PDB file of C-alpha atoms in Angstrom:
ATOM      1  CA  MET A   1      10.537 -14.714   3.999  1.00  0.00           C
ATOM      2  CA  SER A   2       7.523 -12.431   5.267  1.00  0.00           C
ATOM      3  CA  VAL A   3       5.519 -10.089   2.755  1.00  0.00           C
ATOM      4  CA  GLY A   4       7.105  -7.245   4.228  1.00  0.00           C
ATOM      5  CA  GLU A   5      10.779  -8.488   4.226  1.00  0.00           C
ATOM      6  CA  LEU A   6      10.247  -9.342   0.535  1.00  0.00           C
ATOM      7  CA  LEU A   7       8.931  -5.862  -0.399  1.00  0.00           C
ATOM      8  CA  ALA A   8      11.407  -4.630   1.819  1.00  0.00           C
ATOM      9  CA  ALA A   9      14.197  -6.424  -0.076  1.00  0.00           C
ATOM     10  CA  THR A  10      12.849  -6.024  -3.953  1.00  0.00           C
ATOM     11  CA  VAL A  11      11.090  -2.843  -3.680  1.00  0.00           C
ATOM     12  CA  PRO A  12      13.961   0.061  -4.129  1.00  0.00           C
ATOM     13  CA  MET A  13      11.712   2.677  -3.280  1.00  0.00           C
ATOM     14  CA  ALA A  14      10.598   0.911   0.013  1.00  0.00           C
ATOM     15  CA  ARG A  15      14.397   0.649   1.146  1.00  0.00           C
ATOM     16  CA  THR A  16      14.767   4.217  -0.063  1.00  0.00           C
ATOM     17  CA  LEU A  17      12.348   5.842   2.383  1.00  0.00           C
ATOM     18  CA  ASN A  18      13.114   3.245   5.038  1.00  0.00           C
ATOM     19  CA  LEU A  19       9.405   1.659   4.838  1.00  0.00           C
ATOM     20  CA  GLU A  20       8.530  -0.517   8.140  1.00  0.00           C
ATOM     21  CA  PHE A  21       6.210  -3.366   7.437  1.00  0.00           C
ATOM     22  CA  LEU A  22       4.379  -3.702  10.667  1.00  0.00           C
ATOM     23  CA  GLU A  23       1.887  -6.054   9.562  1.00  0.00           C
ATOM     24  CA  THR A  24       0.849  -8.145   6.149  1.00  0.00           C
ATOM     25  CA  SER A  25      -1.782 -10.386   6.037  1.00  0.00           C
ATOM     26  CA  PRO A  26      -4.776 -10.904   3.594  1.00  0.00           C
ATOM     27  CA  GLU A  27      -7.044  -8.957   5.715  1.00  0.00           C
ATOM     28  CA  ARG A  28      -4.696  -5.822   6.490  1.00  0.00           C
ATOM     29  CA  ALA A  29      -1.516  -4.404   6.009  1.00  0.00           C
ATOM     30  CA  VAL A  30       0.112  -1.579   8.253  1.00  0.00           C
ATOM     31  CA  VAL A  31       3.083   0.272   7.071  1.00  0.00           C
ATOM     32  CA  ARG A  32       5.419   2.792   8.790  1.00  0.00           C
ATOM     33  CA  LEU A  33       7.279   5.939   7.489  1.00  0.00           C
ATOM     34  CA  PRO A  34       9.605   6.891  10.109  1.00  0.00           C
ATOM     35  CA  ASP A  35      10.252  10.934  10.453  1.00  0.00           C
ATOM     36  CA  GLN A  36      13.131  11.504   8.118  1.00  0.00           C
ATOM     37  CA  ALA A  37      14.042  15.127   7.416  1.00  0.00           C
ATOM     38  CA  ASP A  38      15.596  13.884   3.771  1.00  0.00           C
ATOM     39  CA  TYR A  39      12.020  13.381   2.873  1.00  0.00           C
ATOM     40  CA  HIS A  40      10.270  16.586   4.516  1.00  0.00           C
ATOM     41  CA  ASN A  41       8.267  18.834   2.392  1.00  0.00           C
ATOM     42  CA  HIS A  42       8.609  22.802   2.713  1.00  0.00           C
ATOM     43  CA  VAL A  43       6.452  22.824   6.025  1.00  0.00           C
ATOM     44  CA  GLY A  44       8.261  19.883   7.725  1.00  0.00           C
ATOM     45  CA  GLY A  45       6.213  16.995   7.163  1.00  0.00           C
ATOM     46  CA  PRO A  46       6.413  13.941   5.035  1.00  0.00           C
ATOM     47  CA  HIS A  47       6.753  15.066   1.265  1.00  0.00           C
ATOM     48  CA  ALA A  48       3.455  14.241  -1.068  1.00  0.00           C
ATOM     49  CA  GLY A  49       5.604  11.630  -2.764  1.00  0.00           C
ATOM     50  CA  ALA A  50       6.530   9.898   0.547  1.00  0.00           C
ATOM     51  CA  MET A  51       3.072   9.802   1.691  1.00  0.00           C
ATOM     52  CA  PHE A  52       2.013   8.307  -1.950  1.00  0.00           C
ATOM     53  CA  THR A  53       4.596   5.987  -1.751  1.00  0.00           C
ATOM     54  CA  LEU A  54       3.810   4.550   1.727  1.00  0.00           C
ATOM     55  CA  ALA A  55       0.093   4.507   0.782  1.00  0.00           C
ATOM     56  CA  GLU A  56       0.970   2.644  -2.506  1.00  0.00           C
ATOM     57  CA  SER A  57       3.407   0.194  -0.763  1.00  0.00           C
ATOM     58  CA  ALA A  58       0.668  -0.788   2.000  1.00  0.00           C
ATOM     59  CA  SER A  59      -1.612  -1.505  -0.793  1.00  0.00           C
ATOM     60  CA  GLY A  60       1.279  -3.876  -2.546  1.00  0.00           C
ATOM     61  CA  ALA A  61       1.914  -5.825   0.656  1.00  0.00           C
ATOM     62  CA  ILE A  62      -1.895  -6.536   1.332  1.00  0.00           C
ATOM     63  CA  VAL A  63      -1.997  -7.706  -2.691  1.00  0.00           C
ATOM     64  CA  LEU A  64       0.794  -9.722  -1.992  1.00  0.00           C
ATOM     65  CA  ALA A  65      -0.429 -11.213   1.257  1.00  0.00           C
ATOM     66  CA  ALA A  66      -3.881 -11.881  -0.284  1.00  0.00           C
ATOM     67  CA  PHE A  67      -3.078 -13.101  -3.570  1.00  0.00           C
ATOM     68  CA  GLY A  68       0.466 -14.460  -3.285  1.00  0.00           C
ATOM     69  CA  GLU A  69      -0.630 -18.108  -4.274  1.00  0.00           C
ATOM     70  CA  GLN A  70      -1.983 -16.754  -7.496  1.00  0.00           C
ATOM     71  CA  LEU A  71       1.592 -15.711  -8.479  1.00  0.00           C
ATOM     72  CA  SER A  72       2.342 -18.514 -10.743  1.00  0.00           C
ATOM     73  CA  ARG A  73      -0.508 -17.706 -13.055  1.00  0.00           C
ATOM     74  CA  ALA A  74      -1.141 -14.129 -12.736  1.00  0.00           C
ATOM     75  CA  VAL A  75       0.916 -10.751 -12.100  1.00  0.00           C
ATOM     76  CA  PRO A  76      -0.668  -7.962  -9.754  1.00  0.00           C
ATOM     77  CA  LEU A  77      -0.577  -4.719 -11.228  1.00  0.00           C
ATOM     78  CA  ALA A  78      -1.584  -1.209  -9.936  1.00  0.00           C
ATOM     79  CA  VAL A  79      -4.290   0.190 -12.557  1.00  0.00           C
ATOM     80  CA  LYS A  80      -4.775   3.620 -11.055  1.00  0.00           C
ATOM     81  CA  ALA A  81      -4.564   5.352  -7.656  1.00  0.00           C
ATOM     82  CA  GLU A  82      -5.996   8.261  -6.165  1.00  0.00           C
ATOM     83  CA  ILE A  83      -4.907  10.278  -2.886  1.00  0.00           C
ATOM     84  CA  ALA A  84      -6.610  13.133  -1.010  1.00  0.00           C
ATOM     85  CA  TYR A  85      -4.214  14.742   1.587  1.00  0.00           C
ATOM     86  CA  ARG A  86      -6.521  15.446   4.383  1.00  0.00           C
ATOM     87  CA  LYS A  87      -4.401  17.032   7.266  1.00  0.00           C
ATOM     88  CA  LEU A  88      -0.961  18.107   7.923  1.00  0.00           C
ATOM     89  CA  ALA A  89       1.188  14.949   8.253  1.00  0.00           C
ATOM     90  CA  ARG A  90       4.130  15.528  10.814  1.00  0.00           C
ATOM     91  CA  GLY A  91       6.442  13.129  12.351  1.00  0.00           C
ATOM     92  CA  VAL A  92       5.921   9.404  11.753  1.00  0.00           C
ATOM     93  CA  VAL A  93       3.012   8.295   9.614  1.00  0.00           C
ATOM     94  CA  THR A  94       1.641   4.806   9.167  1.00  0.00           C
ATOM     95  CA  ALA A  95      -0.640   3.464   6.459  1.00  0.00           C
ATOM     96  CA  THR A  96      -3.498   0.909   6.695  1.00  0.00           C
ATOM     97  CA  ALA A  97      -4.789  -0.912   4.166  1.00  0.00           C
ATOM     98  CA  THR A  98      -7.583  -2.968   3.520  1.00  0.00           C
ATOM     99  CA  LEU A  99      -9.128  -4.643   0.652  1.00  0.00           C
ATOM    100  CA  GLY A 100     -12.096  -3.613  -1.145  1.00  0.00           C
ATOM    101  CA  ARG A 101     -13.593  -6.841  -2.520  1.00  0.00           C
ATOM    102  CA  PRO A 102     -13.316 -10.332  -1.128  1.00  0.00           C
ATOM    103  CA  ALA A 103     -10.124 -12.229  -2.060  1.00  0.00           C
ATOM    104  CA  ALA A 104     -12.157 -15.346  -2.649  1.00  0.00           C
ATOM    105  CA  GLU A 105     -14.375 -13.305  -5.133  1.00  0.00           C
ATOM    106  CA  VAL A 106     -11.393 -11.833  -6.927  1.00  0.00           C
ATOM    107  CA  VAL A 107      -9.640 -15.531  -7.317  1.00  0.00           C
ATOM    108  CA  ALA A 108     -13.037 -16.918  -8.624  1.00  0.00           C
ATOM    109  CA  GLU A 109     -13.335 -14.116 -11.235  1.00  0.00           C
ATOM    110  CA  LEU A 110      -9.567 -15.166 -12.192  1.00  0.00           C
ATOM    111  CA  ASP A 111     -10.590 -18.962 -12.264  1.00  0.00           C
ATOM    112  CA  ALA A 112     -13.289 -18.145 -14.700  1.00  0.00           C
ATOM    113  CA  GLY A 113     -10.736 -16.805 -16.974  1.00  0.00           C
ATOM    114  CA  GLY A 114     -11.339 -13.171 -16.273  1.00  0.00           C
ATOM    115  CA  ARG A 115      -9.021 -10.467 -15.429  1.00  0.00           C
ATOM    116  CA  PRO A 116     -10.320  -9.277 -12.026  1.00  0.00           C
ATOM    117  CA  GLU A 117      -9.730  -5.624 -10.741  1.00  0.00           C
ATOM    118  CA  PHE A 118     -10.044  -4.611  -7.150  1.00  0.00           C
ATOM    119  CA  PRO A 119      -9.904  -1.697  -4.683  1.00  0.00           C
ATOM    120  CA  VAL A 120      -7.712  -1.192  -1.922  1.00  0.00           C
ATOM    121  CA  ALA A 121      -8.463   1.445   0.314  1.00  0.00           C
ATOM    122  CA  VAL A 122      -5.647   3.024   2.634  1.00  0.00           C
ATOM    123  CA  HIS A 123      -5.912   5.395   5.515  1.00  0.00           C
ATOM    124  CA  ILE A 124      -2.325   7.367   6.486  1.00  0.00           C
ATOM    125  CA  THR A 125      -2.397   8.643  10.038  1.00  0.00           C
ATOM    126  CA  ARG A 126      -0.018  10.393  12.329  1.00  0.00           C
ATOM    127  CA  GLU A 127       1.336   8.311  14.932  1.00  0.00           C
ATOM    128  CA  SER A 128       1.108  11.102  17.669  1.00  0.00           C
ATOM    129  CA  ASP A 129      -2.251  11.377  17.690  1.00  0.00           C
ATOM    130  CA  ASP A 130      -4.017   8.936  15.105  1.00  0.00           C
ATOM    131  CA  ALA A 131      -5.526  11.727  13.140  1.00  0.00           C
ATOM    132  CA  VAL A 132      -6.409  10.791   9.327  1.00  0.00           C
ATOM    133  CA  THR A 133      -3.638  12.836   7.303  1.00  0.00           C
ATOM    134  CA  GLY A 134      -4.653  10.948   3.769  1.00  0.00           C
ATOM    135  CA  GLU A 135      -6.692   8.428   1.936  1.00  0.00           C
ATOM    136  CA  MET A 136      -5.789   6.727  -1.156  1.00  0.00           C
ATOM    137  CA  THR A 137      -7.564   4.178  -3.230  1.00  0.00           C
ATOM    138  CA  VAL A 138      -5.377   2.038  -5.605  1.00  0.00           C
ATOM    139  CA  VAL A 139      -7.289  -0.074  -8.151  1.00  0.00           C
ATOM    140  CA  TRP A 140      -5.339  -3.372  -8.639  1.00  0.00           C
ATOM    141  CA  THR A 141      -5.735  -6.227 -11.382  1.00  0.00           C
ATOM    142  CA  LEU A 142      -4.434  -9.777 -11.665  1.00  0.00           C
ATOM    143  CA  ARG A 143      -3.284 -10.039 -15.088  1.00  0.00           C
ATOM    144  CA  PRO A 144      -3.225 -13.664 -16.178  1.00  0.00           C
ATOM    145  CA  ASN A 145      -0.121 -14.981 -17.459  1.00  0.00           C
ATOM    146  CA  GLY A 146       0.408 -15.847 -21.049  1.00  0.00           C
TER     147      GLY A 146
END
């Protein structure tokens, strides 16, 4: 099962919003939110909460892809998130996530007994013209088990 399939199967909000996991690798995650009237806001675009969930889901996908091998000894947790809505989003929107620290550096900190924190940057774009409609940073940690 791919990371995207796993998230779609285990995260109820991902299923609710019909998120499509287009790419999930340790270098990049790309998640698509289809245009759905049930999740529109008062100006006809995706609701801010749907865009937040889209971006947070993309960040979670890259975290699982990059650190899935660490799940037996640590649990990934979002520590905080900040989002900026830049332009009106209409139609289909896509979130692209990238790690803000090298994965090897994060694992080395975990190996040394630490609880590493690392940012994931996410850009949300309109499919129609690739305009950036939002930017999010999610700070994640790998909390050691036990």
